[in-house]
PDB file of C-alpha atoms in Angstrom:
ATOM      1  CA  UNK A   1       0.511  -0.092   0.128  1.00  0.00           C
ATOM      2  CA  UNK A   2       1.100   3.478  -0.696  1.00  0.00           C
ATOM      3  CA  UNK A   3       1.916   5.382   1.977  1.00  0.00           C
ATOM      4  CA  UNK A   4       0.544   8.306   3.646  1.00  0.00           C
ATOM      5  CA  UNK A   5       2.853  11.065   2.217  1.00  0.00           C
ATOM      6  CA  UNK A   6       2.740   9.501  -1.712  1.00  0.00           C
ATOM      7  CA  UNK A   7      -1.264   9.665  -1.531  1.00  0.00           C
ATOM      8  CA  UNK A   8      -1.066  13.759  -0.066  1.00  0.00           C
ATOM      9  CA  UNK A   9       1.335  14.222  -3.231  1.00  0.00           C
ATOM     10  CA  UNK A  10      -0.999  12.798  -5.250  1.00  0.00           C
ATOM     11  CA  UNK A  11      -3.994  15.013  -4.041  1.00  0.00           C
ATOM     12  CA  UNK A  12      -2.052  18.085  -3.945  1.00  0.00           C
ATOM     13  CA  UNK A  13      -0.917  17.124  -7.935  1.00  0.00           C
ATOM     14  CA  UNK A  14      -4.414  16.614  -8.578  1.00  0.00           C
ATOM     15  CA  UNK A  15      -5.412  19.532  -6.457  1.00  0.00           C
ATOM     16  CA  UNK A  16      -3.007  21.792  -8.771  1.00  0.00           C
ATOM     17  CA  UNK A  17      -3.711  20.518 -11.909  1.00  0.00           C
ATOM     18  CA  UNK A  18      -7.435  20.985 -11.495  1.00  0.00           C
ATOM     19  CA  UNK A  19      -6.698  24.592 -10.904  1.00  0.00           C
ATOM     20  CA  UNK A  20      -4.439  24.809 -13.711  1.00  0.00           C
ATOM     21  CA  UNK A  21      -7.041  23.235 -15.853  1.00  0.00           C
ATOM     22  CA  UNK A  22      -9.749  25.615 -14.939  1.00  0.00           C
ATOM     23  CA  UNK A  23      -7.294  28.554 -15.726  1.00  0.00           C
ATOM     24  CA  UNK A  24      -6.653  27.048 -19.594  1.00  0.00           C
ATOM     25  CA  UNK A  25     -10.341  26.481 -19.588  1.00  0.00           C
ATOM     26  CA  UNK A  26     -11.348  29.647 -18.528  1.00  0.00           C
ATOM     27  CA  UNK A  27      -9.431  31.403 -20.624  1.00  0.00           C
ATOM     28  CA  UNK A  28     -10.319  29.428 -23.667  1.00  0.00           C
ATOM     29  CA  UNK A  29     -13.687  30.634 -23.373  1.00  0.00           C
ATOM     30  CA  UNK A  30     -12.518  34.537 -22.976  1.00  0.00           C
ATOM     31  CA  UNK A  31     -10.227  34.465 -26.155  1.00  0.00           C
ATOM     32  CA  UNK A  32     -12.075  32.436 -28.259  1.00  0.00           C
ATOM     33  CA  UNK A  33     -15.307  33.267 -27.569  1.00  0.00           C
ATOM     34  CA  UNK A  34     -15.672  36.594 -25.544  1.00  0.00           C
ATOM     35  CA  UNK A  35     -13.125  38.728 -27.196  1.00  0.00           C
ATOM     36  CA  UNK A  36     -13.800  36.647 -30.929  1.00  0.00           C
ATOM     37  CA  UNK A  37     -17.060  37.781 -30.753  1.00  0.00           C
ATOM     38  CA  UNK A  38     -16.021  41.205 -30.273  1.00  0.00           C
ATOM     39  CA  UNK A  39     -13.041  40.905 -33.322  1.00  0.00           C
ATOM     40  CA  UNK A  40     -15.296  39.098 -36.190  1.00  0.00           C
ATOM     41  CA  UNK A  41     -17.325  40.231 -38.751  1.00  0.00           C
ATOM     42  CA  UNK A  42     -20.620  41.059 -37.292  1.00  0.00           C
ATOM     43  CA  UNK A  43     -23.684  38.828 -38.741  1.00  0.00           C
ATOM     44  CA  UNK A  44     -25.401  42.330 -40.363  1.00  0.00           C
ATOM     45  CA  UNK A  45     -23.848  45.104 -42.322  1.00  0.00           C
ATOM     46  CA  UNK A  46     -26.124  47.562 -40.137  1.00  0.00           C
ATOM     47  CA  UNK A  47     -23.866  46.352 -37.392  1.00  0.00           C
ATOM     48  CA  UNK A  48     -20.509  47.265 -38.255  1.00  0.00           C
ATOM     49  CA  UNK A  49     -19.790  50.270 -36.761  1.00  0.00           C
ATOM     50  CA  UNK A  50     -16.790  51.115 -38.541  1.00  0.00           C
ATOM     51  CA  UNK A  51     -17.863  50.291 -42.297  1.00  0.00           C
ATOM     52  CA  UNK A  52     -21.398  52.682 -41.224  1.00  0.00           C
ATOM     53  CA  UNK A  53     -19.080  55.279 -40.055  1.00  0.00           C
ATOM     54  CA  UNK A  54     -17.138  55.232 -43.753  1.00  0.00           C
ATOM     55  CA  UNK A  55     -20.052  54.997 -45.716  1.00  0.00           C
ATOM     56  CA  UNK A  56     -22.130  58.043 -43.676  1.00  0.00           C
ATOM     57  CA  UNK A  57     -18.624  59.927 -44.549  1.00  0.00           C
ATOM     58  CA  UNK A  58     -18.922  59.112 -47.942  1.00  0.00           C
ATOM     59  CA  UNK A  59     -22.515  60.282 -47.984  1.00  0.00           C
ATOM     60  CA  UNK A  60     -21.895  63.437 -46.118  1.00  0.00           C
ATOM     61  CA  UNK A  61     -18.569  63.728 -49.058  1.00  0.00           C
ATOM     62  CA  UNK A  62     -21.176  63.329 -52.188  1.00  0.00           C
ATOM     63  CA  UNK A  63     -18.648  60.404 -52.925  1.00  0.00           C
ATOM     64  CA  UNK A  64     -20.161  57.080 -53.714  1.00  0.00           C
ATOM     65  CA  UNK A  65     -17.992  53.874 -52.452  1.00  0.00           C
ATOM     66  CA  UNK A  66     -16.872  50.368 -53.990  1.00  0.00           C
ATOM     67  CA  UNK A  67     -18.643  48.762 -51.387  1.00  0.00           C
ATOM     68  CA  UNK A  68     -17.150  45.395 -52.392  1.00  0.00           C
ATOM     69  CA  UNK A  69     -13.270  46.776 -51.836  1.00  0.00           C
ATOM     70  CA  UNK A  70     -14.516  48.373 -48.584  1.00  0.00           C
ATOM     71  CA  UNK A  71     -15.857  44.818 -47.475  1.00  0.00           C
ATOM     72  CA  UNK A  72     -12.509  43.182 -48.371  1.00  0.00           C
ATOM     73  CA  UNK A  73     -10.858  45.725 -46.284  1.00  0.00           C
ATOM     74  CA  UNK A  74     -12.995  45.689 -43.182  1.00  0.00           C
ATOM     75  CA  UNK A  75     -12.478  41.827 -43.461  1.00  0.00           C
ATOM     76  CA  UNK A  76      -8.563  42.175 -44.151  1.00  0.00           C
ATOM     77  CA  UNK A  77      -8.466  43.977 -41.118  1.00  0.00           C
ATOM     78  CA  UNK A  78     -10.452  41.753 -38.832  1.00  0.00           C
ATOM     79  CA  UNK A  79      -8.276  38.875 -39.643  1.00  0.00           C
ATOM     80  CA  UNK A  80      -5.508  40.983 -38.487  1.00  0.00           C
ATOM     81  CA  UNK A  81      -7.012  41.690 -35.511  1.00  0.00           C
ATOM     82  CA  UNK A  82      -8.171  38.322 -34.515  1.00  0.00           C
ATOM     83  CA  UNK A  83      -3.828  37.519 -34.715  1.00  0.00           C
ATOM     84  CA  UNK A  84      -3.959  39.193 -31.073  1.00  0.00           C
ATOM     85  CA  UNK A  85      -6.098  36.154 -29.795  1.00  0.00           C
ATOM     86  CA  UNK A  86      -3.133  33.707 -29.457  1.00  0.00           C
ATOM     87  CA  UNK A  87      -0.706  36.335 -27.778  1.00  0.00           C
ATOM     88  CA  UNK A  88      -3.637  37.169 -25.467  1.00  0.00           C
ATOM     89  CA  UNK A  89      -4.102  33.577 -24.399  1.00  0.00           C
ATOM     90  CA  UNK A  90      -0.786  32.743 -23.375  1.00  0.00           C
ATOM     91  CA  UNK A  91       0.160  35.836 -21.668  1.00  0.00           C
ATOM     92  CA  UNK A  92      -2.850  34.883 -19.456  1.00  0.00           C
ATOM     93  CA  UNK A  93      -2.245  31.350 -18.931  1.00  0.00           C
ATOM     94  CA  UNK A  94       0.885  31.114 -18.516  1.00  0.00           C
ATOM     95  CA  UNK A  95       0.820  34.663 -15.976  1.00  0.00           C
ATOM     96  CA  UNK A  96      -1.493  32.520 -14.183  1.00  0.00           C
ATOM     97  CA  UNK A  97       0.071  29.176 -14.277  1.00  0.00           C
ATOM     98  CA  UNK A  98       3.019  30.540 -13.147  1.00  0.00           C
ATOM     99  CA  UNK A  99       1.073  32.418  -9.701  1.00  0.00           C
ATOM    100  CA  UNK A 100       0.051  28.735  -9.093  1.00  0.00           C
ATOM    101  CA  UNK A 101       3.094  26.932  -9.561  1.00  0.00           C
ATOM    102  CA  UNK A 102       4.754  28.749  -7.332  1.00  0.00           C
ATOM    103  CA  UNK A 103       2.017  28.380  -4.672  1.00  0.00           C
ATOM    104  CA  UNK A 104       3.744  25.805  -1.743  1.00  0.00           C
ATOM    105  CA  UNK A 105       1.013  23.969  -0.692  1.00  0.00           C
ATOM    106  CA  UNK A 106       1.422  22.577   3.080  1.00  0.00           C
ATOM    107  CA  UNK A 107      -0.871  21.849   5.597  1.00  0.00           C
ATOM    108  CA  UNK A 108      -4.355  23.468   5.179  1.00  0.00           C
ATOM    109  CA  UNK A 109      -3.136  26.039   2.649  1.00  0.00           C
ATOM    110  CA  UNK A 110      -4.636  26.128  -0.817  1.00  0.00           C
ATOM    111  CA  UNK A 111      -4.019  28.440  -3.822  1.00  0.00           C
ATOM    112  CA  UNK A 112      -5.864  31.983  -3.951  1.00  0.00           C
ATOM    113  CA  UNK A 113      -6.505  33.445  -7.070  1.00  0.00           C
ATOM    114  CA  UNK A 114      -7.245  37.279  -6.280  1.00  0.00           C
ATOM    115  CA  UNK A 115      -8.179  40.492  -8.165  1.00  0.00           C
ATOM    116  CA  UNK A 116      -4.497  41.971  -7.641  1.00  0.00           C
ATOM    117  CA  UNK A 117      -3.172  39.099  -9.073  1.00  0.00           C
ATOM    118  CA  UNK A 118      -4.966  40.733 -13.026  1.00  0.00           C
ATOM    119  CA  UNK A 119      -3.863  43.846 -12.817  1.00  0.00           C
ATOM    120  CA  UNK A 120      -0.660  43.306 -15.041  1.00  0.00           C
ATOM    121  CA  UNK A 121      -1.983  40.433 -16.841  1.00  0.00           C
ATOM    122  CA  UNK A 122      -5.116  43.002 -18.193  1.00  0.00           C
ATOM    123  CA  UNK A 123      -3.235  45.810 -18.882  1.00  0.00           C
ATOM    124  CA  UNK A 124      -0.446  43.563 -21.336  1.00  0.00           C
ATOM    125  CA  UNK A 125      -4.056  42.407 -22.808  1.00  0.00           C
ATOM    126  CA  UNK A 126      -5.113  45.487 -23.274  1.00  0.00           C
ATOM    127  CA  UNK A 127      -2.040  46.976 -24.690  1.00  0.00           C
ATOM    128  CA  UNK A 128      -2.004  44.058 -27.081  1.00  0.00           C
ATOM    129  CA  UNK A 129      -5.801  45.083 -28.547  1.00  0.00           C
ATOM    130  CA  UNK A 130      -5.016  48.297 -28.928  1.00  0.00           C
ATOM    131  CA  UNK A 131      -1.706  48.274 -30.935  1.00  0.00           C
ATOM    132  CA  UNK A 132      -3.043  45.891 -32.724  1.00  0.00           C
ATOM    133  CA  UNK A 133      -6.351  47.859 -33.932  1.00  0.00           C
ATOM    134  CA  UNK A 134      -4.474  50.766 -34.407  1.00  0.00           C
ATOM    135  CA  UNK A 135      -1.666  49.164 -36.107  1.00  0.00           C
ATOM    136  CA  UNK A 136      -3.578  46.769 -38.211  1.00  0.00           C
ATOM    137  CA  UNK A 137      -6.015  50.283 -38.915  1.00  0.00           C
ATOM    138  CA  UNK A 138      -3.134  51.808 -40.849  1.00  0.00           C
ATOM    139  CA  UNK A 139      -1.980  48.650 -42.774  1.00  0.00           C
ATOM    140  CA  UNK A 140      -5.247  46.895 -43.783  1.00  0.00           C
ATOM    141  CA  UNK A 141      -7.534  50.326 -44.209  1.00  0.00           C
ATOM    142  CA  UNK A 142      -5.719  53.367 -44.563  1.00  0.00           C
ATOM    143  CA  UNK A 143      -2.387  52.422 -46.702  1.00  0.00           C
ATOM    144  CA  UNK A 144      -5.566  50.659 -49.021  1.00  0.00           C
ATOM    145  CA  UNK A 145      -8.389  53.403 -48.839  1.00  0.00           C
ATOM    146  CA  UNK A 146      -7.894  54.435 -52.538  1.00  0.00           C
ATOM    147  CA  UNK A 147      -9.409  50.712 -53.538  1.00  0.00           C
ATOM    148  CA  UNK A 148     -12.626  51.831 -51.870  1.00  0.00           C
ATOM    149  CA  UNK A 149     -13.340  55.009 -54.187  1.00  0.00           C
ATOM    150  CA  UNK A 150     -15.174  54.612 -57.424  1.00  0.00           C
ATOM    151  CA  UNK A 151     -14.237  57.864 -59.043  1.00  0.00           C
ATOM    152  CA  UNK A 152     -11.872  59.913 -59.579  1.00  0.00           C
ATOM    153  CA  UNK A 153     -12.114  61.691 -55.798  1.00  0.00           C
ATOM    154  CA  UNK A 154     -10.299  65.369 -54.978  1.00  0.00           C
ATOM    155  CA  UNK A 155      -7.180  64.222 -53.035  1.00  0.00           C
ATOM    156  CA  UNK A 156      -8.414  66.637 -50.151  1.00  0.00           C
ATOM    157  CA  UNK A 157     -11.367  64.717 -50.120  1.00  0.00           C
ATOM    158  CA  UNK A 158      -9.861  61.708 -49.945  1.00  0.00           C
ATOM    159  CA  UNK A 159      -7.956  62.865 -46.920  1.00  0.00           C
ATOM    160  CA  UNK A 160     -10.477  64.712 -45.188  1.00  0.00           C
ATOM    161  CA  UNK A 161     -12.185  61.286 -44.697  1.00  0.00           C
ATOM    162  CA  UNK A 162      -9.058  59.287 -43.788  1.00  0.00           C
ATOM    163  CA  UNK A 163      -8.785  62.070 -41.472  1.00  0.00           C
ATOM    164  CA  UNK A 164     -12.474  61.603 -39.893  1.00  0.00           C
ATOM    165  CA  UNK A 165     -11.995  57.819 -40.414  1.00  0.00           C
ATOM    166  CA  UNK A 166      -8.885  57.274 -38.401  1.00  0.00           C
ATOM    167  CA  UNK A 167     -10.495  59.813 -35.562  1.00  0.00           C
ATOM    168  CA  UNK A 168     -13.421  57.731 -35.410  1.00  0.00           C
ATOM    169  CA  UNK A 169     -11.530  54.132 -35.367  1.00  0.00           C
ATOM    170  CA  UNK A 170      -8.621  55.471 -32.744  1.00  0.00           C
ATOM    171  CA  UNK A 171     -10.840  57.276 -30.835  1.00  0.00           C
ATOM    172  CA  UNK A 172     -14.340  56.239 -30.439  1.00  0.00           C
ATOM    173  CA  UNK A 173     -14.311  52.714 -31.824  1.00  0.00           C
ATOM    174  CA  UNK A 174     -11.277  52.065 -30.266  1.00  0.00           C
ATOM    175  CA  UNK A 175     -12.724  52.855 -26.605  1.00  0.00           C
ATOM    176  CA  UNK A 176     -16.011  51.140 -26.879  1.00  0.00           C
ATOM    177  CA  UNK A 177     -14.174  47.931 -27.929  1.00  0.00           C
ATOM    178  CA  UNK A 178     -11.378  48.435 -25.348  1.00  0.00           C
ATOM    179  CA  UNK A 179     -14.586  48.660 -22.648  1.00  0.00           C
ATOM    180  CA  UNK A 180     -16.743  46.022 -24.081  1.00  0.00           C
ATOM    181  CA  UNK A 181     -13.444  43.812 -23.800  1.00  0.00           C
ATOM    182  CA  UNK A 182     -12.629  44.728 -20.511  1.00  0.00           C
ATOM    183  CA  UNK A 183     -15.984  44.002 -19.399  1.00  0.00           C
ATOM    184  CA  UNK A 184     -15.987  40.593 -20.525  1.00  0.00           C
ATOM    185  CA  UNK A 185     -12.686  40.331 -19.289  1.00  0.00           C
ATOM    186  CA  UNK A 186     -13.770  41.299 -15.621  1.00  0.00           C
ATOM    187  CA  UNK A 187     -16.944  38.269 -15.675  1.00  0.00           C
ATOM    188  CA  UNK A 188     -14.218  35.468 -16.324  1.00  0.00           C
ATOM    189  CA  UNK A 189     -11.839  36.960 -13.791  1.00  0.00           C
ATOM    190  CA  UNK A 190     -14.726  36.805 -11.252  1.00  0.00           C
ATOM    191  CA  UNK A 191     -15.589  33.427 -12.913  1.00  0.00           C
ATOM    192  CA  UNK A 192     -12.520  32.218 -12.328  1.00  0.00           C
ATOM    193  CA  UNK A 193     -11.539  33.769  -8.753  1.00  0.00           C
ATOM    194  CA  UNK A 194     -14.950  31.803  -7.491  1.00  0.00           C
ATOM    195  CA  UNK A 195     -13.904  28.453  -9.214  1.00  0.00           C
ATOM    196  CA  UNK A 196     -10.614  29.038  -7.874  1.00  0.00           C
ATOM    197  CA  UNK A 197     -12.049  29.289  -4.230  1.00  0.00           C
ATOM    198  CA  UNK A 198     -14.205  26.217  -4.622  1.00  0.00           C
ATOM    199  CA  UNK A 199     -11.756  23.662  -5.763  1.00  0.00           C
ATOM    200  CA  UNK A 200      -9.464  25.109  -2.687  1.00  0.00           C
ATOM    201  CA  UNK A 201     -12.649  24.030  -0.190  1.00  0.00           C
ATOM    202  CA  UNK A 202     -12.749  20.636  -1.750  1.00  0.00           C
ATOM    203  CA  UNK A 203      -9.288  19.976  -1.746  1.00  0.00           C
ATOM    204  CA  UNK A 204      -9.429  20.910   2.034  1.00  0.00           C
ATOM    205  CA  UNK A 205     -12.663  18.716   2.222  1.00  0.00           C
ATOM    206  CA  UNK A 206     -11.252  15.915   0.896  1.00  0.00           C
ATOM    207  CA  UNK A 207      -8.062  16.376   2.940  1.00  0.00           C
ATOM    208  CA  UNK A 208      -9.331  16.470   6.256  1.00  0.00           C
ATOM    209  CA  UNK A 209     -11.890  13.576   5.179  1.00  0.00           C
ATOM    210  CA  UNK A 210     -10.001  11.088   3.169  1.00  0.00           C
ATOM    211  CA  UNK A 211     -11.207   7.144   4.655  1.00  0.00           C
ATOM    212  CA  UNK A 212      -7.543   6.250   2.922  1.00  0.00           C
ATOM    213  CA  UNK A 213      -5.215   9.213   4.803  1.00  0.00           C
ATOM    214  CA  UNK A 214      -7.514   8.769   7.825  1.00  0.00           C
ATOM    215  CA  UNK A 215      -6.651   4.532   7.535  1.00  0.00           C
ATOM    216  CA  UNK A 216      -2.890   5.103   7.247  1.00  0.00           C
ATOM    217  CA  UNK A 217      -3.141   7.195  10.340  1.00  0.00           C
ATOM    218  CA  UNK A 218      -4.839   4.692  12.554  1.00  0.00           C
TER     219      UNK A 218
END
């Protein structure tokens, strides 16, 4: 029969693995469902805020746009934005897993994930998305903007539209996107903190009431 210390170690290892799995699963949902839902193409053109803004600016300046080219540019932009997902996932999983693996479990100690543990992580995530959003706009839209004009358009009009669109994307649109992302992150952070607390309670309960451990003690 395995001795008490071996069984205790297995219990600790299983507990730690369960917390790590929870981090992985929680982050997968955050990134591949919540954040992706903000970045992917909306189901309706009317829900596409950048497209709507572009068309409004064209109407204001009394010009007609090539909507197919506009859609192509926006699709490229979203594909570029979605590239940030893997980096965001890696940052969150690696940082949180490192804390879990460094936690010493002696006696009645448990693994704790607190609000403060997310501060630096969420700051990095916000920076990743913000950089991707701005750089992607410059690469995928601004440098390709001539493609969306059907007829010869005065350069001053193009510059005005590009300037107004840039202000919108890097101002209002970015602010709304980041706020939406922060809300989704806050929900998942809270879920993970509560889930980790519950795992700790189950771990201690099993530790205190394990029939096998108590049999070895007697």
